[in-house]
XYZ file of C-alpha atoms in Angstrom:
537
model
C -28.200 -4.322 64.300
C -27.993 -5.939 60.873
C -31.193 -6.990 59.123
C -31.836 -9.836 56.697
C -33.994 -8.805 53.752
C -35.910 -11.358 51.648
C -36.968 -10.273 48.166
C -38.924 -11.831 45.333
C -38.750 -10.383 41.810
C -36.889 -7.358 43.264
C -39.755 -6.842 45.684
C -39.046 -6.813 49.461
C -41.433 -9.129 51.306
C -39.792 -9.779 54.672
C -37.172 -8.215 56.954
C -35.658 -10.018 59.938
C -33.450 -8.392 62.557
C -30.363 -10.503 63.373
C -30.257 -10.704 67.162
C -28.736 -14.194 67.365
C -26.769 -16.646 65.228
C -27.056 -19.095 63.632
C -30.502 -18.563 62.077
C -32.194 -21.417 60.231
C -34.272 -20.766 57.104
C -36.758 -23.244 55.666
C -40.308 -24.416 55.159
C -40.538 -26.168 58.526
C -42.268 -24.246 61.307
C -39.395 -25.016 63.693
C -37.050 -22.786 61.657
C -36.190 -19.260 62.797
C -37.366 -17.867 59.464
C -40.227 -19.741 57.810
C -40.880 -19.514 54.056
C -43.924 -21.604 53.122
C -42.780 -22.304 49.585
C -42.840 -25.700 47.832
C -39.338 -25.101 46.423
C -37.880 -24.512 49.900
C -36.767 -27.546 51.943
C -37.932 -28.004 55.535
C -34.469 -26.906 56.703
C -33.013 -25.275 53.638
C -30.054 -23.220 54.883
C -28.686 -21.258 57.805
C -27.191 -17.829 58.347
C -23.976 -17.833 60.377
C -20.842 -15.768 60.890
C -17.455 -16.958 59.575
C -14.354 -14.826 60.132
C -16.491 -11.789 60.892
C -18.653 -12.115 57.741
C -22.259 -13.254 57.463
C -22.566 -16.348 55.274
C -25.504 -18.357 53.918
C -24.799 -22.100 54.305
C -26.756 -24.880 52.559
C -28.189 -27.622 54.798
C -28.283 -30.348 52.126
C -31.454 -28.846 50.663
C -33.189 -30.228 47.575
C -32.802 -27.093 45.430
C -29.699 -25.600 47.045
C -28.240 -22.084 47.120
C -27.397 -20.125 43.981
C -24.715 -17.440 43.816
C -23.711 -15.653 40.600
C -25.691 -18.209 38.594
C -23.918 -21.226 40.133
C -25.158 -23.749 42.683
C -22.922 -23.466 45.768
C -22.655 -24.892 49.268
C -22.254 -21.437 50.850
C -22.318 -17.791 49.789
C -21.448 -14.404 51.324
C -24.422 -12.275 52.360
C -22.708 -8.883 52.483
C -21.239 -8.847 48.966
C -22.595 -6.824 46.034
C -24.278 -9.912 44.544
C -27.003 -11.525 46.657
C -27.398 -15.303 46.951
C -30.785 -16.872 46.246
C -32.821 -19.878 47.334
C -35.595 -20.885 44.911
C -37.167 -17.563 43.851
C -35.996 -15.671 46.970
C -33.029 -13.296 47.003
C -31.420 -12.700 50.398
C -29.333 -9.681 51.338
C -28.172 -7.872 54.471
C -28.909 -4.284 55.437
C -26.489 -2.590 57.806
C -27.217 -0.109 60.599
C -30.942 -0.757 60.715
C -32.006 -0.649 64.375
C -34.839 -3.180 64.441
C -35.434 -6.007 66.855
C -37.142 -9.124 65.652
C -36.925 -12.541 67.212
C -40.372 -13.798 66.314
C -40.937 -15.496 62.989
C -43.211 -13.901 60.420
C -45.033 -16.621 58.526
C -45.518 -15.791 54.876
C -48.327 -17.107 52.736
C -48.127 -20.123 50.436
C -46.751 -19.805 46.872
C -50.277 -19.725 45.469
C -51.050 -16.597 47.434
C -47.638 -15.017 47.117
C -47.458 -15.627 43.416
C -44.771 -18.212 42.841
C -46.581 -19.453 39.751
C -47.035 -17.843 36.360
C -50.307 -16.119 36.927
C -49.948 -14.897 40.481
C -46.558 -13.198 40.561
C -47.182 -9.849 42.331
C -45.876 -6.668 40.813
C -43.880 -4.132 42.800
C -46.830 -1.771 42.541
C -48.940 -4.175 44.643
C -46.691 -3.895 47.761
C -48.143 -0.647 49.068
C -48.293 -1.052 52.857
C -45.849 -1.866 55.641
C -47.003 -3.906 58.630
C -45.103 -3.663 61.916
C -46.246 -6.107 64.592
C -45.180 -6.101 68.246
C -46.072 -9.141 70.368
C -46.651 -9.406 74.129
C -42.897 -9.795 74.787
C -41.977 -6.721 72.759
C -40.580 -8.634 69.768
C -41.222 -6.820 66.489
C -41.846 -8.067 62.952
C -41.951 -6.152 59.678
C -43.749 -7.271 56.535
C -44.413 -5.625 53.172
C -48.026 -6.257 52.178
C -49.178 -7.119 48.663
C -52.783 -7.273 47.482
C -54.228 -10.314 49.264
C -55.652 -11.435 52.603
C -53.402 -11.817 55.675
C -54.479 -13.775 58.774
C -53.045 -12.737 62.164
C -53.124 -14.829 65.337
C -51.376 -17.441 67.488
C -51.765 -20.283 64.973
C -48.464 -21.125 63.259
C -50.298 -21.336 59.928
C -51.240 -17.650 60.158
C -49.514 -15.210 57.824
C -48.338 -13.288 60.892
C -47.928 -15.466 64.008
C -47.559 -13.568 67.300
C -46.527 -14.892 70.707
C -49.426 -13.590 72.795
C -51.653 -15.767 75.053
C -54.427 -13.156 74.777
C -54.768 -13.717 71.022
C -57.120 -16.215 69.412
C -55.606 -18.809 67.085
C -56.975 -16.823 64.148
C -57.630 -13.403 65.598
C -58.187 -10.991 62.712
C -57.650 -10.581 58.985
C -56.282 -7.750 56.860
C -57.463 -7.610 53.255
C -55.156 -5.442 51.138
C -57.057 -3.733 48.312
C -55.864 -1.273 45.672
C -55.944 1.879 47.828
C -57.239 0.672 51.178
C -57.097 -2.038 53.826
C -60.046 -3.931 55.293
C -59.498 -5.093 58.878
C -61.930 -7.753 60.116
C -62.179 -9.368 63.547
C -62.501 -13.163 63.172
C -64.809 -13.583 66.192
C -61.804 -13.457 68.508
C -62.168 -13.903 72.270
C -60.721 -10.509 73.261
C -61.669 -8.493 70.196
C -59.837 -6.152 67.830
C -59.450 -2.398 68.338
C -58.487 0.333 65.886
C -57.241 3.518 67.505
C -58.843 2.368 70.772
C -62.277 1.544 69.318
C -63.547 -2.059 69.114
C -64.460 -3.069 65.564
C -65.895 -6.010 63.670
C -64.887 -4.716 60.266
C -63.271 -1.446 59.239
C -61.810 0.046 56.064
C -58.711 2.207 56.501
C -56.812 4.368 54.029
C -54.069 5.932 56.162
C -51.640 5.138 58.990
C -53.466 3.118 61.651
C -52.767 1.373 64.954
C -54.482 -1.972 65.665
C -54.641 -3.388 69.190
C -55.216 -7.104 69.750
C -54.599 -8.827 73.082
C -51.288 -7.573 74.489
C -49.961 -7.059 70.969
C -50.171 -4.179 68.528
C -49.942 -3.763 64.776
C -48.993 -0.569 62.990
C -50.049 -0.194 59.355
C -48.708 2.597 57.217
C -48.534 3.334 53.489
C -45.194 2.420 51.977
C -45.450 5.428 49.664
C -47.364 8.579 50.561
C -48.181 9.018 46.873
C -50.087 5.751 46.793
C -53.482 7.457 46.710
C -52.621 9.337 43.531
C -53.539 7.862 40.139
C -50.855 5.544 38.793
C -50.162 3.883 35.460
C -51.110 0.285 36.293
C -49.161 -2.563 34.719
C -51.008 -5.238 36.662
C -54.065 -5.851 38.782
C -54.293 -8.848 41.086
C -53.238 -11.837 38.982
C -53.675 -10.002 35.661
C -50.806 -8.418 33.750
C -51.010 -5.743 31.057
C -50.799 -1.992 30.546
C -52.844 -1.642 27.346
C -55.921 0.570 27.351
C -58.217 -2.450 27.124
C -56.637 -3.985 30.242
C -56.739 -0.705 32.188
C -60.442 -0.466 31.377
C -60.873 -4.043 32.580
C -59.114 -3.181 35.870
C -61.609 -0.355 36.457
C -64.523 -2.693 35.800
C -63.116 -5.322 38.184
C -63.012 -2.737 41.001
C -66.720 -2.103 40.484
C -67.753 -5.702 39.886
C -65.735 -7.514 42.589
C -67.488 -6.109 45.713
C -70.900 -7.049 44.295
C -72.604 -10.383 44.951
C -74.110 -10.483 41.447
C -73.165 -13.193 38.950
C -70.330 -12.385 36.538
C -70.022 -13.790 33.018
C -66.540 -13.639 31.450
C -66.329 -13.762 27.670
C -63.037 -14.455 25.961
C -61.217 -16.715 23.566
C -59.413 -19.864 24.665
C -56.113 -19.060 26.395
C -56.894 -15.441 27.306
C -56.858 -16.190 31.042
C -60.528 -16.373 32.016
C -59.805 -18.398 35.161
C -57.064 -15.929 36.139
C -59.621 -13.112 35.848
C -62.146 -15.107 37.888
C -59.585 -15.647 40.675
C -58.768 -11.925 40.680
C -62.457 -11.049 41.086
C -62.704 -13.528 43.963
C -59.599 -12.149 45.693
C -60.940 -8.584 45.406
C -64.363 -9.575 46.758
C -65.781 -9.880 50.262
C -65.361 -13.642 49.919
C -61.584 -13.466 49.430
C -60.873 -15.425 52.618
C -63.194 -18.245 51.527
C -62.787 -21.047 48.995
C -62.451 -20.523 45.233
C -63.473 -23.587 43.239
C -63.145 -23.922 39.451
C -64.974 -26.437 37.250
C -64.634 -26.794 33.470
C -68.062 -27.885 32.229
C -66.643 -28.819 28.831
C -64.043 -31.235 30.216
C -66.390 -33.532 32.162
C -68.239 -36.483 30.579
C -71.990 -35.887 30.492
C -72.723 -38.954 32.624
C -70.595 -37.510 35.463
C -71.321 -33.797 35.379
C -74.611 -33.975 37.328
C -72.937 -35.859 40.180
C -69.981 -33.460 40.237
C -72.235 -30.389 40.250
C -74.825 -31.492 42.797
C -73.257 -34.473 44.564
C -74.857 -37.848 45.303
C -75.885 -40.081 48.163
C -74.403 -43.519 48.702
C -76.135 -46.066 46.468
C -77.804 -43.410 44.309
C -76.526 -45.192 41.201
C -74.141 -47.971 40.218
C -70.673 -47.081 41.452
C -71.860 -44.580 44.088
C -70.126 -46.384 46.950
C -70.041 -43.356 49.235
C -71.693 -39.976 49.696
C -70.162 -37.131 47.689
C -70.730 -33.396 48.104
C -71.245 -31.426 44.896
C -69.223 -28.368 43.965
C -71.935 -26.022 45.261
C -71.579 -27.540 48.732
C -67.785 -27.559 48.505
C -67.714 -23.869 47.533
C -70.245 -22.817 50.181
C -69.413 -19.326 51.441
C -66.981 -18.719 48.604
C -66.901 -18.470 44.817
C -67.703 -21.141 42.219
C -66.215 -20.624 38.755
C -68.007 -22.525 35.976
C -65.816 -22.403 32.894
C -67.235 -23.193 29.435
C -70.783 -22.816 30.778
C -72.154 -23.116 27.228
C -71.151 -26.811 27.261
C -73.586 -27.628 30.080
C -76.389 -29.964 28.890
C -79.833 -28.346 28.643
C -81.412 -30.690 31.203
C -78.824 -29.674 33.812
C -79.294 -25.978 33.062
C -82.743 -26.277 34.685
C -81.214 -27.595 37.912
C -78.543 -24.890 37.869
C -81.243 -22.232 37.516
C -83.011 -23.599 40.595
C -79.819 -23.405 42.649
C -79.275 -19.797 41.577
C -82.857 -18.740 42.305
C -83.562 -20.682 45.505
C -80.017 -20.958 46.888
C -80.489 -24.661 47.644
C -79.110 -27.831 46.084
C -80.038 -31.500 46.385
C -77.741 -34.475 45.927
C -78.664 -37.223 43.471
C -80.660 -39.751 45.493
C -81.120 -37.243 48.304
C -84.420 -36.217 49.901
C -83.461 -32.909 51.505
C -82.536 -29.524 50.097
C -79.155 -28.198 51.238
C -78.813 -24.389 51.608
C -75.790 -22.940 49.802
C -74.287 -19.457 49.738
C -72.109 -19.249 46.635
C -71.162 -16.479 44.247
C -71.211 -17.708 40.659
C -68.705 -16.625 38.015
C -69.112 -18.193 34.582
C -66.998 -18.059 31.441
C -67.374 -18.995 27.801
C -65.589 -18.620 24.479
C -68.917 -18.841 22.645
C -71.645 -16.274 21.929
C -74.241 -17.129 24.586
C -76.868 -14.847 23.074
C -76.547 -16.661 19.748
C -76.889 -20.014 21.531
C -80.074 -18.760 23.211
C -81.511 -17.785 19.821
C -80.723 -21.289 18.493
C -82.328 -22.973 21.499
C -78.994 -24.364 22.739
C -78.991 -22.364 25.984
C -81.896 -21.534 28.288
C -83.114 -17.938 28.045
C -83.939 -17.660 31.765
C -80.506 -18.995 32.756
C -78.823 -16.605 30.329
C -80.424 -13.586 32.011
C -79.609 -15.026 35.457
C -75.903 -15.420 34.642
C -75.344 -12.490 32.295
C -75.805 -9.780 34.953
C -72.251 -8.417 34.986
C -70.515 -9.288 31.693
C -66.754 -8.813 31.336
C -64.838 -9.182 28.087
C -61.236 -10.414 28.212
C -59.529 -9.183 25.025
C -57.442 -11.550 22.872
C -53.687 -11.007 22.855
C -53.721 -9.844 19.211
C -55.902 -6.912 20.334
C -53.372 -5.813 22.972
C -50.017 -6.270 21.285
C -48.475 -3.593 23.530
C -48.716 -6.121 26.398
C -46.618 -8.790 24.642
C -43.267 -7.403 25.835
C -44.471 -7.107 29.447
C -45.910 -10.633 29.447
C -42.818 -12.094 27.763
C -40.477 -10.511 30.310
C -42.649 -11.872 33.122
C -42.735 -15.436 31.755
C -38.963 -15.506 31.207
C -38.377 -14.251 34.747
C -40.637 -16.954 36.185
C -38.973 -19.667 34.080
C -35.525 -18.852 35.485
C -35.702 -16.508 38.492
C -31.968 -16.846 39.293
C -30.767 -15.781 35.834
C -33.697 -14.935 33.544
C -33.147 -14.835 29.803
C -33.904 -11.647 27.889
C -35.190 -10.844 24.397
C -33.352 -9.071 21.614
C -35.266 -6.382 19.723
C -35.535 -8.771 16.753
C -37.008 -11.522 18.944
C -39.504 -9.088 20.442
C -40.491 -8.021 16.920
C -41.248 -11.663 16.041
C -43.415 -12.046 19.137
C -45.240 -8.772 18.535
C -45.934 -9.588 14.887
C -47.416 -13.026 15.609
C -51.236 -13.229 15.713
C -51.357 -15.500 18.818
C -54.453 -17.610 18.094
C -53.767 -19.409 21.390
C -53.467 -16.051 23.192
C -51.509 -15.693 26.460
C -51.291 -19.459 26.933
C -49.621 -19.847 23.539
C -47.164 -17.032 24.333
C -46.214 -18.743 27.587
C -45.686 -22.113 25.875
C -43.671 -20.493 23.077
C -41.304 -18.855 25.562
C -40.941 -22.064 27.587
C -40.022 -23.950 24.411
C -37.700 -21.238 23.115
C -35.879 -20.717 26.429
C -35.355 -24.462 26.856
C -33.504 -24.868 23.547
C -31.671 -21.526 23.609
C -28.080 -21.976 24.836
C -27.367 -18.290 25.464
C -28.895 -15.659 27.747
C -30.405 -13.447 25.040
C -33.085 -14.927 22.785
C -32.778 -13.747 19.182
C -35.369 -13.966 16.401
C -34.025 -17.359 15.303
C -34.513 -18.727 18.837
C -38.263 -18.072 18.889
C -39.964 -21.414 18.240
C -43.570 -20.675 17.326
C -46.034 -23.570 17.411
C -46.554 -25.209 13.997
C -50.311 -25.312 14.634
C -52.521 -22.852 16.479
C -52.863 -23.745 20.144
C -56.232 -22.042 20.343
C -58.002 -24.592 18.133
C -58.578 -27.286 20.773
C -62.249 -28.250 20.708
C -64.437 -28.904 23.760
C -64.897 -32.516 24.870
C -68.616 -32.522 23.987
C -67.870 -31.463 20.422
C -65.312 -34.263 20.042
C -67.709 -36.803 21.576
C -70.535 -35.764 19.236
C -68.248 -36.159 16.217
C -67.220 -39.646 17.392
C -70.864 -40.728 17.801
C -71.722 -39.432 14.320
C -68.758 -41.348 12.918
C -69.988 -44.602 14.517
C -73.569 -43.929 13.398
C -72.296 -43.872 9.838
C -70.083 -46.916 10.410
C -72.827 -49.095 11.965
C -75.760 -47.556 10.077
C -77.429 -46.309 13.238
C -77.289 -49.644 15.141
C -77.420 -48.388 18.725
C -76.239 -51.653 20.313
C -73.095 -51.787 18.136
C -72.359 -48.086 18.727
C -72.793 -48.391 22.509
C -70.569 -51.491 22.595
C -67.713 -49.728 20.766
C -68.031 -46.662 23.000
C -68.020 -48.867 26.110
C -71.262 -47.473 27.513
C -74.768 -48.698 28.243
C -77.326 -48.408 25.444
C -79.505 -46.204 27.675
C -76.565 -43.810 28.128
C -76.070 -43.686 24.365
C -79.765 -42.914 23.818
C -79.464 -40.028 26.287
C -76.431 -38.677 24.439
C -78.155 -39.001 21.048
C -81.024 -36.935 22.426
C -78.648 -34.356 23.923
C -76.739 -33.972 20.648
C -79.994 -34.043 18.618
C -78.802 -37.020 16.557
C -81.415 -39.304 14.971
C -79.712 -42.694 14.612
C -82.568 -43.911 12.388
C -81.414 -41.518 9.672
C -78.277 -43.635 9.214
C -80.083 -46.938 8.668
C -79.751 -48.603 5.283
C -83.052 -49.514 3.638
C-alpha cells in the first residue's frame, strides 16, 4: 500500500495510508485528510490516479498548489520534486504496509508553528504515535513538543471512531525527553500497560488503552535520551551558549508555580519566552493571556486588569471580566510591568497574595488561579530604589528571574535566525544568503534585536529579485527599531509640553487632550508633575 506523507520544513508530521481514491485534502472536517491551517482552503485539493500515476489536483483553492516554484492546477506526487500546498510538502512512499482510513486531525497553525516564532525544529519531533480505533483503522503521527488531545471530538488533535471514548478523553504532553499522559475525567478511563491512571510520565515505548482503542507511543530515535546540541527549545531559536543556558533554566522554572520575571531589551522575544514557559508547564493545556501594561491608557488599565460591573462608570454598558478572570487556570503574561501605575500595583499585590480579584463596582471577591509571568526592559531594582515601583510587589514578582540576552550578545545565532525567517517568508522557495550578506548581518549591532532582524529580512527579501541575497540587498533600517518609547513616557512628555504651552492651566490642557479635568489631575499626580510650576507670575 502506498502512503501519503505530509511534511513541514522538511519535518514529517502526518502519514496517511491510501486505501481508496480519490482523497480530499483541506481544512474542512468533512475532508478525508484534515489540515487545520488558515492558509488551507476548506476543500483545497484531492489525490487521484490518472493513467496509473498519483496526482494532486487543485479544487479551486485560494492559495493553490505549487510545483517547482510555479502555481499549477495539478502536479505529480511520485516524481522527484514534491508539490506543496501552503507550507506543507506532500510526497508518496511506496511499499509501506499501513492501513489508515480514519483522519488524524492536526493542531492549529499557532500550535504547529506556522508563524515566525512557533516553527518547530526537526529536533522537537521525537516520538511516533500509532493509534488504532475500535474498527481497526490505524493512524500515525509524529509528535512535536506540545499538548495533543485525543477523543471522539472532531476538534481533537487525534480523533478516533470509538463509541467508548469521551469527546475529549485524554491528553499527551510532549516534553523534551518524556511524555505526560493525563486522563481528562473520561467516562471509561485511561490505562497504561493495563493499569488505570490519572496522570503518568513515560520515557520509553508505551501502550495506552482507551475504550476499544489503543495508542502506541515509541521514541522516534533511540538516542533521544542522550545529550544533544540544541538549536531550539519550544518557540525559542538559538544555539549560542547564552541560549543553551536559558534552555536549562526554562526546564527548571517551567514546572514550578512561582512567578517568573523576564528581563530583556525591546525586541528580544520576551513574549515568545513567556509562551514557551507556559507550554512547558503543567498549565500548558489552559489559556495563555498576554497584556502589555505600557500600551494601555491609564484610565483603562484598571478595568482591563480587574474587570467591571455594568454601570460602574460612564461607558460601562455591560459587565466585563478582567484578565485575571479570563486567564483563570492558565498563565497571565504582564509585559512592561514597570509601566503599571503605583496605585494599581497595590491591587495587583493583593491578587497575588490572596488569589482573589474584584471587579470595579463589584461587591464580591472572585477566586482566581493564575500563574503570573512578568517582563520588563527596565531595571526594576533601580525603580524600587527611586520609589517608582513597590518594594513588596518587586519581591513578589522577582522570584524566578530570567534574562533574555540581546542579539548583539549572541551573534552566532544570527545565521540560524536569518535562515529561519527566510524559510518562513517563502516556504515554497526560500531565499538564501551569500557569505557577504551574512557578514553584513553579523556585523550589525541590532539595537532592535530579533524583531529588527526579522523586519530587515522581510524588507530585503521583498525587494530582492533573485534567490540569493547579497550584501547590497540587505536593507538595514535607517533608525534603530529598538528606540520606541512606552506609551506612558510619550503621554507624560505631551502633558509637559502642554503645561509649558498653557502655563499650567489645567482646564486648557484637559480640553486639548480631550479628557476630563479630574482625569488630568490624576495623571499629573501619577507623573509627579506640578502644573503650578508652569504658571506665569
